XYZ file of C-alpha atoms in Angstrom:
393
model
C 22.660 -9.254 -250.238
C 22.201 -5.869 -251.970
C 19.665 -3.198 -251.224
C 18.371 -1.990 -254.640
C 15.889 0.645 -253.430
C 13.771 1.728 -250.442
C 10.539 3.649 -250.362
C 7.712 4.506 -247.798
C 4.384 2.749 -247.874
C 2.277 5.600 -246.627
C -0.833 3.349 -246.281
C 0.660 1.174 -243.650
C 3.342 3.605 -242.368
C 6.199 1.230 -243.152
C 9.412 1.504 -245.120
C 9.765 -0.982 -247.851
C 13.209 -2.273 -249.036
C 13.670 -4.025 -252.343
C 16.704 -6.292 -252.158
C 18.529 -9.025 -254.024
C 20.044 -11.929 -252.347
C 21.306 -15.334 -253.338
C 19.238 -18.478 -252.719
C 21.978 -19.500 -250.325
C 21.628 -16.260 -248.234
C 17.751 -16.723 -248.044
C 17.942 -20.302 -247.222
C 20.163 -19.524 -244.223
C 17.305 -18.152 -242.268
C 14.184 -19.330 -244.223
C 13.602 -22.488 -242.098
C 13.325 -20.392 -238.924
C 10.752 -18.158 -240.568
C 8.569 -21.069 -241.404
C 8.500 -22.189 -237.791
C 7.265 -18.796 -236.614
C 4.720 -18.281 -239.418
C 1.209 -18.740 -238.011
C -0.690 -16.664 -240.553
C -0.344 -18.255 -243.930
C -2.406 -21.157 -245.336
C -1.028 -24.588 -245.069
C 1.563 -26.079 -247.395
C 0.268 -27.513 -250.651
C 1.740 -31.061 -250.515
C 0.355 -32.829 -253.720
C 2.993 -33.622 -256.167
C 0.595 -32.765 -259.087
C 0.560 -29.003 -258.325
C 2.552 -26.347 -260.248
C 4.904 -26.322 -257.262
C 6.559 -29.557 -258.356
C 7.247 -28.008 -261.650
C 8.600 -24.909 -260.023
C 11.172 -26.843 -258.138
C 12.614 -28.263 -261.214
C 12.508 -24.704 -262.923
C 14.395 -23.302 -259.871
C 17.115 -25.863 -260.166
C 17.491 -24.846 -263.779
C 17.815 -21.221 -263.001
C 14.344 -19.694 -263.454
C 13.410 -16.334 -261.943
C 10.693 -16.242 -259.375
C 8.456 -13.240 -258.611
C 9.653 -11.327 -255.584
C 8.946 -12.746 -252.053
C 7.468 -10.337 -249.622
C 8.599 -10.355 -246.027
C 7.841 -8.220 -242.959
C 10.292 -7.277 -240.133
C 9.061 -6.090 -236.743
C 11.055 -4.227 -234.065
C 14.039 -3.063 -236.098
C 15.845 0.054 -234.979
C 16.202 1.324 -238.501
C 18.666 4.149 -239.275
C 18.349 6.578 -242.103
C 21.058 4.942 -244.025
C 21.874 1.212 -243.582
C 24.492 -0.823 -245.230
C 23.852 -4.158 -246.905
C 25.976 -6.023 -244.438
C 24.130 -4.643 -241.382
C 20.769 -5.364 -242.772
C 21.577 -8.889 -243.794
C 23.194 -9.576 -240.331
C 19.949 -8.467 -238.699
C 17.898 -10.965 -240.745
C 20.271 -13.700 -239.996
C 20.342 -12.959 -236.302
C 16.665 -12.229 -235.735
C 14.573 -14.789 -237.702
C 11.807 -14.658 -234.992
C 11.091 -11.075 -236.079
C 10.577 -12.020 -239.695
C 7.263 -13.078 -241.293
C 6.396 -14.098 -244.875
C 3.586 -12.028 -246.287
C 3.651 -13.516 -249.805
C 5.708 -16.502 -251.018
C 5.322 -19.272 -248.349
C 4.769 -21.924 -250.911
C 7.757 -20.707 -253.014
C 9.901 -20.835 -249.847
C 8.867 -24.472 -249.318
C 9.809 -25.221 -252.984
C 13.203 -23.551 -252.541
C 13.995 -25.635 -249.586
C 12.853 -28.842 -251.351
C 14.946 -28.089 -254.352
C 17.953 -27.309 -252.082
C 17.508 -30.471 -250.098
C 17.173 -32.723 -253.255
C 20.430 -31.323 -254.682
C 22.233 -31.598 -251.348
C 21.246 -35.267 -250.970
C 22.577 -36.276 -254.475
C 26.417 -36.384 -254.514
C 26.402 -36.355 -258.357
C 24.909 -32.836 -258.322
C 27.549 -30.855 -256.543
C 28.059 -28.439 -259.403
C 24.307 -28.010 -259.881
C 24.026 -27.250 -256.066
C 26.718 -24.517 -256.305
C 24.937 -22.903 -259.152
C 21.587 -23.192 -257.468
C 22.954 -21.492 -254.298
C 24.318 -18.557 -256.341
C 21.059 -17.910 -258.223
C 19.543 -14.460 -257.446
C 16.354 -14.015 -255.450
C 14.367 -10.671 -255.309
C 12.726 -9.775 -252.032
C 10.524 -6.926 -250.782
C 10.936 -6.379 -247.063
C 8.572 -4.208 -244.967
C 10.448 -2.851 -241.882
C 8.688 -2.006 -238.616
C 5.225 -2.953 -239.868
C 2.463 -3.154 -237.215
C -0.151 -5.779 -236.937
C -2.758 -3.826 -238.850
C -0.177 -3.464 -241.667
C 0.579 -7.194 -241.673
C -3.099 -8.083 -241.911
C -3.761 -5.505 -244.611
C -0.794 -6.412 -246.738
C -1.518 -10.166 -246.398
C -5.027 -9.775 -247.664
C -4.162 -7.545 -250.560
C -1.227 -9.779 -251.549
C -3.315 -13.028 -251.482
C -6.620 -12.029 -252.925
C -5.926 -14.087 -255.982
C -5.392 -17.203 -254.084
C -7.409 -19.237 -251.521
C -5.814 -17.889 -248.289
C -7.121 -18.196 -244.687
C -10.303 -16.172 -244.101
C -9.725 -12.651 -242.868
C -11.382 -13.690 -239.633
C -8.889 -16.544 -239.187
C -5.950 -14.319 -239.865
C -7.208 -11.863 -237.264
C -7.490 -14.664 -234.844
C -3.995 -15.840 -235.484
C -2.550 -12.379 -235.542
C -3.915 -11.482 -232.057
C -3.353 -14.856 -230.493
C -0.742 -13.301 -228.120
C -3.590 -11.716 -226.208
C -4.786 -15.208 -225.047
C -4.494 -15.648 -221.257
C -3.411 -12.027 -220.751
C -5.190 -9.185 -218.970
C -6.206 -6.358 -221.208
C -7.523 -3.185 -219.467
C -8.641 -5.217 -216.508
C -10.322 -7.854 -218.586
C -8.635 -11.296 -218.951
C -8.815 -12.742 -222.439
C -8.903 -16.550 -222.099
C -8.350 -19.357 -224.609
C -11.250 -20.509 -226.644
C -12.269 -23.599 -224.655
C -15.972 -23.820 -223.811
C -16.767 -23.094 -220.239
C -13.266 -21.784 -219.360
C -14.114 -18.091 -219.261
C -15.737 -16.903 -216.078
C -17.638 -13.578 -216.667
C -17.928 -13.018 -212.909
C -14.145 -12.676 -212.839
C -14.092 -10.212 -215.730
C -13.044 -12.761 -218.247
C -13.945 -12.729 -222.017
C -13.595 -15.753 -224.377
C -11.023 -14.918 -227.110
C -13.322 -16.265 -229.761
C -16.058 -13.817 -228.667
C -13.714 -10.917 -229.015
C -12.633 -11.997 -232.522
C -16.266 -12.314 -233.437
C -17.007 -8.839 -232.182
C -14.114 -7.278 -234.136
C -15.027 -9.290 -237.288
C -18.493 -7.826 -237.028
C -16.994 -4.387 -236.681
C -14.978 -4.869 -239.859
C -17.795 -6.341 -241.764
C -20.527 -4.006 -240.470
C -22.700 -7.065 -239.735
C -23.519 -8.780 -236.520
C -24.227 -12.123 -238.330
C -21.500 -14.746 -238.106
C -19.668 -15.560 -241.285
C -19.506 -19.314 -241.476
C -17.583 -19.463 -244.788
C -15.540 -16.554 -245.781
C -14.578 -16.467 -249.399
C -12.596 -14.099 -251.693
C -15.492 -11.648 -251.838
C -15.754 -11.514 -248.121
C -12.038 -10.695 -247.806
C -12.508 -7.936 -250.408
C -15.261 -6.398 -248.420
C -13.056 -6.529 -245.359
C -10.346 -4.829 -247.222
C -12.670 -2.031 -248.332
C -13.532 -1.256 -244.702
C -9.815 -1.528 -243.598
C -8.833 0.952 -246.325
C -10.521 3.774 -244.542
C -9.111 2.984 -241.118
C -6.255 4.981 -239.775
C -2.839 3.275 -239.720
C -1.512 5.175 -236.650
C -2.947 2.777 -234.123
C -3.958 -0.805 -233.718
C -7.693 -0.962 -234.639
C -8.197 -4.264 -232.890
C -6.876 -2.973 -229.641
C -8.915 0.258 -230.127
C -12.075 -1.773 -230.621
C -11.293 -3.922 -227.619
C -10.639 -0.973 -225.364
C -13.823 0.734 -226.270
C -15.868 -2.337 -225.565
C -14.276 -2.849 -222.324
C -15.026 0.782 -221.433
C -18.677 0.331 -222.310
C -18.645 -2.934 -220.305
C -17.172 -1.313 -217.270
C -19.691 1.582 -217.377
C -22.591 -0.882 -217.531
C -21.150 -2.783 -214.609
C -21.085 0.402 -212.528
C -24.683 1.265 -213.498
C -26.008 -2.182 -212.650
C -24.107 -2.712 -209.360
C -22.844 -5.839 -207.631
C -26.059 -7.774 -206.953
C -27.424 -10.379 -209.385
C -30.949 -10.473 -210.566
C -33.066 -12.518 -208.207
C -35.481 -15.327 -208.868
C -38.426 -13.080 -207.648
C -37.512 -10.489 -210.235
C -37.318 -13.068 -212.996
C -40.799 -14.302 -212.091
C -42.019 -10.663 -211.928
C -40.929 -10.078 -215.564
C -42.437 -13.436 -216.575
C -39.236 -14.826 -218.102
C -40.088 -18.276 -219.023
C -36.802 -19.984 -219.728
C -33.414 -19.700 -218.168
C -32.430 -15.998 -218.204
C -29.832 -14.907 -220.769
C -27.833 -13.700 -217.752
C -28.290 -12.460 -214.301
C -25.738 -9.599 -214.371
C -23.838 -7.401 -216.737
C -20.851 -9.661 -216.833
C -22.737 -12.644 -218.145
C -24.899 -10.755 -220.531
C -22.200 -8.584 -222.156
C -19.305 -10.980 -222.327
C -21.233 -13.156 -224.941
C -20.607 -13.328 -228.610
C -24.072 -11.861 -229.278
C -23.204 -8.654 -227.260
C -19.786 -8.240 -228.772
C -20.939 -8.825 -232.361
C -23.877 -6.425 -231.846
C -21.510 -3.762 -230.569
C -19.001 -4.358 -233.414
C -21.598 -4.091 -236.101
C -23.175 -1.016 -234.355
C -19.953 0.931 -234.153
C -19.080 0.019 -237.772
C -22.416 1.331 -239.024
C -22.157 4.543 -236.823
C -18.798 5.207 -238.493
C -20.213 4.511 -241.965
C -23.100 6.959 -241.196
C -20.478 9.641 -240.047
C -22.002 9.734 -236.528
C -18.517 9.045 -235.105
C -15.151 9.328 -236.808
C -12.992 7.097 -234.574
C -13.140 5.150 -231.380
C -11.686 8.246 -229.626
C -15.057 9.956 -230.225
C -16.532 7.488 -227.682
C -14.181 8.500 -224.837
C -16.420 11.278 -223.398
C -19.502 8.937 -223.116
C -18.417 6.321 -220.747
C -18.693 8.436 -217.630
C -21.990 10.001 -218.941
C -23.550 6.529 -219.149
C -22.828 6.120 -215.435
C -24.176 9.648 -214.627
C -27.288 9.284 -216.721
C -28.475 5.894 -215.427
C -28.959 3.814 -212.271
C -30.255 0.479 -211.073
C -30.844 -2.790 -212.821
C -34.358 -2.393 -214.278
C -32.936 -1.750 -217.747
C -31.144 -5.129 -217.669
C -34.337 -6.903 -216.492
C -36.124 -5.370 -219.453
C -33.381 -6.495 -221.728
C -33.280 -10.064 -220.399
C -37.156 -10.170 -220.875
C -36.822 -8.998 -224.440
C -34.111 -11.607 -225.105
C -36.403 -14.253 -223.738
C -39.157 -13.160 -226.115
C -36.602 -13.430 -228.999
C -35.690 -16.911 -227.782
C -39.371 -17.948 -227.810
C -40.167 -16.516 -231.183
C -37.066 -16.904 -233.412
C -35.949 -19.724 -235.555
C -32.249 -18.717 -235.464
C -32.006 -17.509 -231.839
C -28.339 -16.478 -231.792
C -28.600 -14.337 -234.907
C -31.753 -12.711 -233.709
C -30.087 -11.898 -230.321
C -27.170 -10.409 -232.221
C -29.534 -8.138 -234.256
C -31.171 -6.917 -231.104
C -27.828 -6.076 -229.396
C -26.813 -4.234 -232.582
C -29.833 -2.045 -232.458
C -29.493 -1.571 -228.698
C -26.027 -0.258 -229.093
C -26.953 1.989 -231.998
C -29.674 3.519 -229.937
C -27.499 4.000 -226.868
C -24.505 5.452 -228.786
C -26.018 7.515 -231.556
C -26.210 11.166 -230.389
C -28.915 11.799 -232.979
C -31.352 9.400 -231.326
C -33.626 10.115 -228.286
C -32.222 6.968 -226.562
C -28.696 8.447 -226.594
C -26.993 7.380 -223.281
C -30.339 6.346 -221.825
C -30.322 2.634 -221.058
C -34.040 2.180 -220.559
C -34.864 3.879 -223.774
C -32.083 2.061 -225.676
C -33.389 -1.255 -224.433
C -36.980 -0.522 -225.489
C -36.258 1.366 -228.728
C -33.610 -1.168 -229.832
C -36.193 -3.881 -229.471
C -38.752 -2.043 -231.413
C -36.181 -1.496 -234.291
C -35.466 -5.209 -234.095
C -39.153 -6.043 -234.359
C -39.609 -3.795 -237.377
C -37.018 -5.856 -239.136
C -38.350 -9.303 -238.462
C -42.202 -8.865 -238.266
């Protein structure tokens, strides 16, 4: 392997190496990369595709466009030899991901195996192994960089939706405790809000709403949706993990609302007093604000506040968490909210989407310092509902 050049990708804060290696060198660690890759689309298996033609071309010595790999957790020195870099790749395949070129890697392996299994093609096999492959390698790239580069590199294809890639990229948070909140696997009924548990899918929904500036779920995300996502990502800082920043901020809001509300659930007498007809949306902060509706409403609200230049980053929210606790008390605000959510359920055709819209306006009222509802839960509940009504009536 030979390092041809190296440069800094300032957008994602990662060093990029442009290297040449033989097919043989790449194929020594390529199978292990495939087993670790959770992000790319599935292999194209039909023999009628262009990939079957590419296999024959590779055997005959054609030149492929460069593959693009990402390497994490590599203690990179200012100067590094070809030998040291290649030894790292061989010894640490679990730290390598394919950002662009998964299908071509499959084709390379197919071509190699077909030659290896045919004893009459030993010379062809030797030639094949010595052909040159060009590879770009991003070193010490973070998850934001992986997602951003995967989307930019694959916009001309039919990749996973951005939402699906986010879900796969952060799957390591499943069944872990994050800032006191347990993120549990997406199995219906498994999360227990009373034990400070969020369903992983709800968290992904919230972040997706933040990136798209819309509380509505995206059932079918196509190329245009991915481009919209990229436009929003392009203005984000690359110095931190924006998914974790989003989740931390929501958990801080969640904990503030818990402290304001207290430990006692809403009682049946209180439900009757507010003339809530159906089953209440929830009887405490945990149940109400662990839902997809609340998380997506929050994500869309924060995204819009950033677009409106009300806040610059999640760090701007840090001073308000204690102020919410200081400025509010009791549980009347949540009773009012549940009553309004009940009205929405009674009068909406698409109940979930309508509830998401209401939560978006609630959070915008609560967190926008230019509103009279700023940090006032009672006013945010009321004014958020009025804004919602103005959009649907």
